[in-house]
């Protein structure tokens, strides 16, 4: 799902309804599930992922869930609704344009312009049909 037609900002949530994004993690390390389910502790990166998905999709709600099939003596699915943080949304609104500018400068140093990859992909698909 892209923020707009420029296709510069996008997300791929695990689920989407009319007003909600859903993200489901199956942590490699059971410790992450236990901390999340027992104490509400979550990785900082996952908090930002939720805020970024809210920002990009303009969803009203975000459900963050973790599932750990190894937990057999307790509920092995835990989820919370991530609240929209005005502060985080403001940070993203400021940081994303700067990131795009920095990325364009890096691509320019490589002799590439954003969007060229779409033409390359079209060419590759066309060559497969020959």
Coordinates of N, CA, C and O in Angstrom, one line a residue:
X1 N 0.9 -1.2 0.0 CA 0.0 0.0 0.0 C 0.9 1.2 0.0 O 1.8 1.3 0.8
X2 N 0.7 2.1 -1.0 CA 1.5 3.3 -1.1 C 0.8 4.5 -0.5 O -0.4 4.6 -0.6
X3 N 1.6 5.4 0.1 CA 1.0 6.6 0.6 C 0.3 7.5 -0.4 O -0.7 8.0 -0.2
X4 N 1.0 7.5 -1.6 CA 0.4 8.3 -2.7 C 0.9 7.8 -4.1 O 1.6 6.8 -4.1
X5 N 0.6 8.4 -5.1 CA 0.9 7.9 -6.5 C 2.4 8.0 -6.8 O 2.8 7.4 -7.8
X6 N 3.2 8.7 -6.0 CA 4.6 8.7 -6.3 C 5.3 7.4 -6.0 O 6.4 7.1 -6.4
X7 N 4.6 6.6 -5.2 CA 5.1 5.2 -4.8 C 6.4 5.3 -4.1 O 7.2 4.4 -4.2
X8 N 6.7 6.3 -3.4 CA 7.9 6.5 -2.7 C 7.8 6.0 -1.2 O 8.8 5.7 -0.6
X9 N 6.6 5.9 -0.7 CA 6.4 5.5 0.7 C 5.4 4.4 0.6 O 4.3 4.6 0.1
X10 N 5.7 3.2 1.2 CA 4.7 2.1 1.2 C 4.9 1.2 2.3 O 6.0 1.1 3.0
X11 N 3.9 0.4 2.6 CA 3.9 -0.6 3.7 C 3.2 -1.9 3.2 O 2.4 -1.9 2.2
X12 N 3.4 -3.0 3.9 CA 2.7 -4.2 3.6 C 2.3 -4.9 4.9 O 2.9 -5.8 5.4
X13 N 1.2 -4.4 5.4 CA 0.7 -5.0 6.7 C 0.2 -6.4 6.4 O -0.1 -6.8 5.2
X14 N 0.1 -7.2 7.4 CA -0.3 -8.6 7.3 C -1.8 -8.6 7.1 O -2.3 -9.6 6.6
X15 N -2.6 -7.6 7.5 CA -4.0 -7.6 7.2 C -4.5 -6.1 7.2 O -3.8 -5.2 7.6
X16 N -5.6 -5.9 6.5 CA -6.2 -4.6 6.3 C -7.7 -4.7 6.2 O -8.2 -5.5 5.5
X17 N -8.4 -3.9 7.0 CA -9.8 -3.8 6.9 C -10.1 -2.4 6.5 O -9.2 -1.6 6.2
X18 N -11.4 -2.0 6.5 CA -11.7 -0.6 6.1 C -11.0 0.4 6.9 O -10.7 1.5 6.4
X19 N -10.9 0.2 8.2 CA -10.3 1.2 9.1 C -9.1 0.7 9.9 O -8.6 1.5 10.8
X20 N -8.6 -0.5 9.7 CA -7.6 -1.0 10.6 C -6.5 -1.7 9.8 O -6.7 -2.4 8.8
X21 N -5.3 -1.6 10.3 CA -4.1 -2.4 9.9 C -3.9 -3.5 10.9 O -4.0 -3.2 12.1
X22 N -3.4 -4.6 10.4 CA -3.1 -5.7 11.3 C -1.6 -6.2 11.0 O -1.3 -6.4 9.9
X23 N -0.8 -6.3 12.1 CA 0.5 -6.8 11.9 C 0.7 -8.0 12.9 O 0.3 -7.9 14.1
X24 N 1.1 -9.1 12.4 CA 1.3 -10.3 13.2 C 2.7 -10.7 13.1 O 3.3 -10.9 12.0
X25 N 3.3 -10.9 14.3 CA 4.7 -11.4 14.4 C 4.7 -12.8 15.0 O 3.9 -13.0 15.9
X26 N 5.5 -13.6 14.5 CA 5.8 -14.9 15.1 C 7.3 -14.9 15.4 O 8.1 -15.2 14.6
X27 N 7.6 -14.4 16.7 CA 9.0 -14.2 17.0 C 9.8 -15.4 17.0 O 9.4 -16.5 17.5
X28 N 11.0 -15.3 16.5 CA 12.0 -16.4 16.5 C 12.4 -16.7 17.9 O 12.6 -17.9 18.3
X29 N 12.5 -15.7 18.7 CA 12.9 -15.8 20.1 C 11.7 -15.7 21.0 O 11.0 -14.7 21.0
X30 N 11.3 -16.8 21.7 CA 10.2 -16.8 22.6 C 10.2 -15.7 23.7 O 9.2 -15.3 24.2
X31 N 11.4 -15.2 24.0 CA 11.5 -14.2 25.0 C 10.7 -12.9 24.6 O 10.1 -12.2 25.4
X32 N 10.7 -12.6 23.3 CA 10.0 -11.4 22.8 C 8.5 -11.6 23.1 O 7.8 -10.6 23.5
X33 N 8.0 -12.8 22.8 CA 6.6 -13.0 23.0 C 6.2 -12.9 24.5 O 5.3 -12.2 24.9
X34 N 7.0 -13.5 25.4 CA 6.8 -13.4 26.8 C 6.8 -12.0 27.3 O 5.9 -11.6 28.1
X35 N 7.8 -11.2 26.9 CA 7.9 -9.8 27.3 C 6.6 -9.0 26.9 O 6.1 -8.2 27.6
X36 N 6.2 -9.3 25.6 CA 5.1 -8.6 25.0 C 3.8 -9.0 25.7 O 3.0 -8.2 26.2
X37 N 3.6 -10.3 25.8 CA 2.3 -10.8 26.4 C 2.2 -10.6 27.9 O 1.1 -10.3 28.4
X38 N 3.3 -10.7 28.6 CA 3.3 -10.5 30.1 C 3.4 -9.1 30.6 O 2.7 -8.7 31.6
X39 N 4.2 -8.3 29.9 CA 4.6 -7.0 30.5 C 4.3 -5.9 29.5 O 4.5 -4.7 29.8
X40 N 3.8 -6.2 28.3 CA 3.5 -5.1 27.4 C 4.7 -4.5 26.7 O 4.6 -3.5 26.1
X41 N 5.8 -5.1 26.9 CA 7.1 -4.6 26.4 C 7.2 -5.1 24.9 O 7.0 -6.2 24.6
X42 N 7.6 -4.1 24.1 CA 7.7 -4.4 22.6 C 9.0 -3.8 22.1 O 9.4 -2.8 22.6
X43 N 9.5 -4.3 21.0 CA 10.7 -3.8 20.4 C 10.4 -2.4 19.9 O 9.3 -2.1 19.3
X44 N 11.3 -1.5 20.0 CA 11.1 -0.1 19.5 C 10.8 -0.1 18.0 O 10.0 0.7 17.5
X45 N 11.5 -1.0 17.3 CA 11.3 -1.0 15.8 C 9.9 -1.4 15.5 O 9.3 -0.9 14.5
X46 N 9.3 -2.2 16.3 CA 7.9 -2.6 16.0 C 6.9 -1.5 16.3 O 5.9 -1.3 15.6
X47 N 7.3 -0.7 17.3 CA 6.4 0.5 17.6 C 6.4 1.4 16.4 O 5.4 1.9 15.9
X48 N 7.6 1.6 15.8 CA 7.8 2.5 14.7 C 7.1 1.9 13.4 O 6.5 2.6 12.6
X49 N 7.2 0.6 13.3 CA 6.5 -0.1 12.2 C 5.0 0.2 12.3 O 4.4 0.5 11.2
X50 N 4.4 0.1 13.4 CA 3.0 0.3 13.6 C 2.7 1.8 13.3 O 1.7 2.1 12.5
X51 N 3.4 2.7 13.8 CA 3.2 4.1 13.5 C 3.3 4.4 12.0 O 2.5 5.2 11.4
X52 N 4.3 3.8 11.4 CA 4.5 4.0 9.9 C 3.3 3.5 9.1 O 2.9 4.1 8.2
X53 N 2.8 2.3 9.6 CA 1.7 1.7 8.9 C 0.5 2.6 9.0 O -0.3 2.8 8.1
X54 N 0.3 3.2 10.2 CA -0.8 4.1 10.4 C -0.7 5.3 9.6 O -1.6 5.8 9.0
X55 N 0.5 5.9 9.5 CA 0.8 7.1 8.7 C 0.5 6.8 7.2 O -0.1 7.6 6.6
X56 N 1.0 5.7 6.7 CA 0.9 5.4 5.3 C -0.5 5.1 4.9 O -0.9 5.5 3.8
X57 N -1.2 4.3 5.6 CA -2.5 3.8 5.2 C -3.6 4.7 5.6 O -4.7 4.6 5.2
X58 N -3.3 5.7 6.6 CA -4.3 6.6 7.1 C -5.4 5.8 7.9 O -6.5 6.2 8.0
X59 N -5.1 4.6 8.3 CA -6.0 3.7 9.1 C -6.3 4.4 10.4 O -5.5 5.2 11.0
X60 N -7.5 4.1 11.0 CA -7.9 4.6 12.3 C -7.3 3.8 13.4 O -7.2 4.3 14.5
X61 N -7.1 2.5 13.2 CA -6.7 1.6 14.2 C -5.5 0.7 13.7 O -5.4 0.5 12.5
X62 N -4.7 0.3 14.6 CA -3.6 -0.7 14.3 C -3.6 -1.8 15.3 O -3.5 -1.5 16.5
X63 N -3.7 -3.0 14.9 CA -3.7 -4.1 15.8 C -2.3 -4.8 15.6 O -2.0 -5.2 14.5
X64 N -1.6 -4.9 16.7 CA -0.3 -5.5 16.7 C -0.4 -6.8 17.5 O -0.9 -6.8 18.6
X65 N -0.1 -7.9 16.8 CA -0.2 -9.2 17.5 C 1.1 -10.0 17.4 O 1.8 -9.9 16.4
X66 N 1.3 -10.8 18.4 CA 2.3 -11.8 18.4 C 1.7 -13.2 18.7 O 0.8 -13.3 19.5
X67 N 2.3 -14.2 18.0 CA 1.8 -15.6 18.1 C 3.1 -16.4 18.3 O 4.0 -16.3 17.6
X68 N 3.0 -17.3 19.4 CA 4.1 -18.2 19.6 C 3.6 -19.5 19.9 O 3.1 -19.8 21.0
X69 N 3.6 -20.4 18.9 CA 3.0 -21.8 19.0 C 3.8 -22.6 20.1 O 3.2 -23.6 20.5
X70 N 4.9 -22.2 20.5 CA 5.7 -23.0 21.5 C 5.1 -22.8 22.9 O 5.3 -23.7 23.8
X71 N 4.3 -21.8 23.1 CA 3.6 -21.6 24.4 C 2.4 -22.4 24.5 O 1.4 -22.1 23.9
X72 N 2.4 -23.5 25.2 CA 1.3 -24.5 25.3 C 0.5 -24.4 26.6 O -0.6 -24.9 26.7
X73 N 1.1 -23.8 27.6 CA 0.4 -23.7 28.9 C -0.3 -22.3 29.1 O -0.9 -22.1 30.1
X74 N -0.2 -21.5 28.1 CA -0.8 -20.2 28.2 C -1.3 -19.8 26.8 O -1.0 -20.4 25.8
X75 N -2.1 -18.7 26.8 CA -2.6 -18.2 25.5 C -1.4 -17.8 24.6 O -0.5 -17.0 25.0
X76 N -1.3 -18.4 23.5 CA -0.1 -18.2 22.6 C -0.3 -17.1 21.6 O 0.5 -17.0 20.7
X77 N -1.4 -16.4 21.7 CA -1.7 -15.3 20.8 C -2.0 -14.1 21.7 O -2.9 -14.2 22.6
X78 N -1.3 -13.0 21.5 CA -1.5 -11.8 22.3 C -1.6 -10.6 21.3 O -0.7 -10.5 20.4
X79 N -2.5 -9.7 21.5 CA -2.6 -8.5 20.6 C -3.0 -7.3 21.4 O -3.6 -7.4 22.5
X80 N -2.5 -6.2 20.9 CA -2.9 -4.9 21.4 C -3.2 -3.9 20.3 O -2.8 -4.1 19.2
X81 N -4.0 -2.9 20.6 CA -4.2 -1.9 19.7 C -3.2 -0.8 19.9 O -3.0 -0.4 21.0
X82 N -2.5 -0.5 18.8 CA -1.4 0.5 18.9 C -2.1 1.9 18.7 O -2.8 2.1 17.7
X83 N -2.0 2.8 19.7 CA -2.6 4.1 19.6 C -1.8 5.0 18.7 O -0.5 4.9 18.6
X84 N -2.5 5.8 17.9 CA -1.8 6.8 17.1 C -1.1 7.8 18.0 O -1.7 8.4 18.9
X85 N 0.1 8.0 17.7 CA 0.9 9.0 18.5 C 1.1 10.2 17.6 O 1.7 10.1 16.6
X86 N 0.5 11.3 18.0 CA 0.6 12.5 17.3 C 2.1 12.9 17.1 O 2.5 13.4 16.1
X87 N 2.9 12.7 18.2 CA 4.3 13.0 18.2 C 5.0 12.2 17.1 O 5.8 12.7 16.3
X88 N 4.8 10.9 17.1 CA 5.4 10.0 16.2 C 5.0 10.3 14.7 O 5.8 10.3 13.8
X89 N 3.7 10.6 14.6 CA 3.2 11.0 13.2 C 3.8 12.2 12.7 O 4.2 12.4 11.6
X90 N 4.0 13.2 13.6 CA 4.7 14.4 13.2 C 6.2 14.2 12.9 O 6.7 14.7 11.9
X91 N 6.8 13.3 13.7 CA 8.2 12.9 13.3 C 8.3 12.3 12.0 O 9.2 12.6 11.2
X92 N 7.4 11.4 11.7 CA 7.4 10.7 10.4 C 7.1 11.8 9.2 O 7.8 11.7 8.2
X93 N 6.2 12.7 9.5 CA 5.9 13.7 8.5 C 7.1 14.6 8.1 O 7.3 15.0 7.0
X94 N 7.9 14.8 9.1 CA 9.1 15.6 8.9 C 10.3 14.7 8.4 O 11.0 15.2 7.5
X95 N 10.4 13.5 8.8 CA 11.5 12.7 8.5 C 11.4 12.0 7.1 O 12.4 11.9 6.4
X96 N 10.2 11.7 6.6 CA 10.1 11.0 5.4 C 10.5 11.9 4.2 O 11.3 11.4 3.3
X97 N 10.1 13.1 4.1 CA 10.7 13.9 2.9 C 12.2 14.0 2.9 O 12.8 14.0 1.9
X98 N 12.8 14.2 4.1 CA 14.2 14.2 4.2 C 14.9 12.9 3.8 O 15.9 12.9 3.1
X99 N 14.3 11.8 4.2 CA 14.8 10.5 3.8 C 14.7 10.4 2.3 O 15.7 9.9 1.7
X100 N 13.6 10.8 1.7 CA 13.5 10.7 0.2 C 14.6 11.5 -0.5 O 15.2 11.1 -1.4
X101 N 14.8 12.7 0.1 CA 15.8 13.6 -0.5 C 17.2 13.0 -0.4 O 18.0 13.0 -1.3
X102 N 17.5 12.4 0.8 CA 18.8 11.8 1.0 C 18.9 10.5 0.1 O 20.0 10.3 -0.5
X103 N 17.9 9.8 -0.1 CA 17.9 8.6 -0.9 C 18.1 9.0 -2.4 O 18.9 8.4 -3.1
X104 N 17.5 10.1 -2.8 CA 17.6 10.5 -4.2 C 19.1 11.0 -4.4 O 19.7 10.7 -5.5
X105 N 19.7 11.6 -3.4 CA 21.1 12.0 -3.5 C 22.0 10.8 -3.6 O 22.9 10.8 -4.4
X106 N 21.7 9.8 -2.8 CA 22.5 8.6 -2.9 C 22.4 7.8 -4.2 O 23.4 7.4 -4.8
X107 N 21.1 7.8 -4.7 CA 20.9 7.2 -6.0 C 21.6 7.9 -7.1 O 22.2 7.3 -8.0
X108 N 21.6 9.3 -7.0 CA 22.3 10.1 -8.0 C 23.8 9.8 -8.1 O 24.4 9.7 -9.1
X109 N 24.3 9.6 -6.9 CA 25.8 9.2 -6.8 C 26.1 7.9 -7.5 O 27.2 7.7 -7.9
X110 N 25.1 7.1 -7.6 CA 25.2 5.8 -8.2 C 24.8 5.8 -9.7 O 24.9 4.8 -10.4
X111 N 24.4 7.0 -10.1 CA 24.0 7.2 -11.5 C 22.6 6.6 -11.8 O 22.3 6.3 -12.9
X112 N 21.8 6.6 -10.8 CA 20.4 6.1 -10.9 C 19.4 7.1 -10.5 O 19.7 7.9 -9.6
X113 N 18.2 7.1 -11.1 CA 17.2 7.9 -10.7 C 16.0 7.1 -10.2 O 15.7 6.0 -10.9
X114 N 15.3 7.5 -9.1 CA 14.2 6.7 -8.7 C 13.2 6.6 -9.8 O 12.8 7.6 -10.5
X115 N 12.6 5.4 -10.0 CA 11.7 5.1 -11.0 C 12.2 4.3 -12.2 O 11.5 3.7 -12.9
X116 N 13.6 4.4 -12.3 CA 14.2 3.6 -13.4 C 14.0 2.1 -13.2 O 13.9 1.4 -14.2
X117 N 13.8 1.7 -12.0 CA 13.6 0.3 -11.7 C 12.3 -0.3 -12.3 O 12.2 -1.4 -12.7
X118 N 11.3 0.6 -12.4 CA 10.0 0.2 -13.0 C 10.3 -0.2 -14.5 O 9.7 -1.2 -15.0
X119 N 11.0 0.7 -15.2 CA 11.3 0.4 -16.6 C 12.1 -0.9 -16.8 O 11.8 -1.7 -17.7
X120 N 13.1 -1.1 -15.9 CA 13.9 -2.3 -15.9 C 13.0 -3.5 -15.7 O 13.1 -4.5 -16.4
X121 N 12.1 -3.5 -14.7 CA 11.2 -4.6 -14.5 C 10.3 -4.9 -15.7 O 10.0 -6.1 -16.0
X122 N 9.8 -3.8 -16.3 CA 8.9 -4.0 -17.5 C 9.7 -4.7 -18.6 O 9.2 -5.6 -19.3
X123 N 10.9 -4.3 -18.8 CA 11.8 -4.9 -19.8 C 12.0 -6.3 -19.5 O 11.9 -7.2 -20.4
X124 N 12.3 -6.7 -18.3 CA 12.6 -8.1 -17.9 C 11.4 -8.9 -18.1 O 11.5 -10.0 -18.6
X125 N 10.2 -8.4 -17.8 CA 9.0 -9.2 -18.0 C 8.7 -9.3 -19.5 O 8.3 -10.4 -19.9
X126 N 9.0 -8.3 -20.2 CA 8.8 -8.4 -21.7 C 9.7 -9.4 -22.3 O 9.3 -10.1 -23.3
X127 N 11.0 -9.5 -21.9 CA 11.9 -10.4 -22.4 C 11.5 -11.9 -22.1 O 11.8 -12.8 -22.9
X128 N 10.8 -12.1 -21.0 CA 10.4 -13.5 -20.7 C 9.3 -13.9 -21.6 O 9.1 -15.1 -21.8
X129 N 8.5 -13.0 -22.1 CA 7.4 -13.3 -23.1 C 7.9 -13.6 -24.5 O 7.1 -13.9 -25.3
X130 N 9.1 -13.3 -24.8 CA 9.7 -13.4 -26.1 C 10.0 -14.9 -26.5 O 10.2 -15.7 -25.7

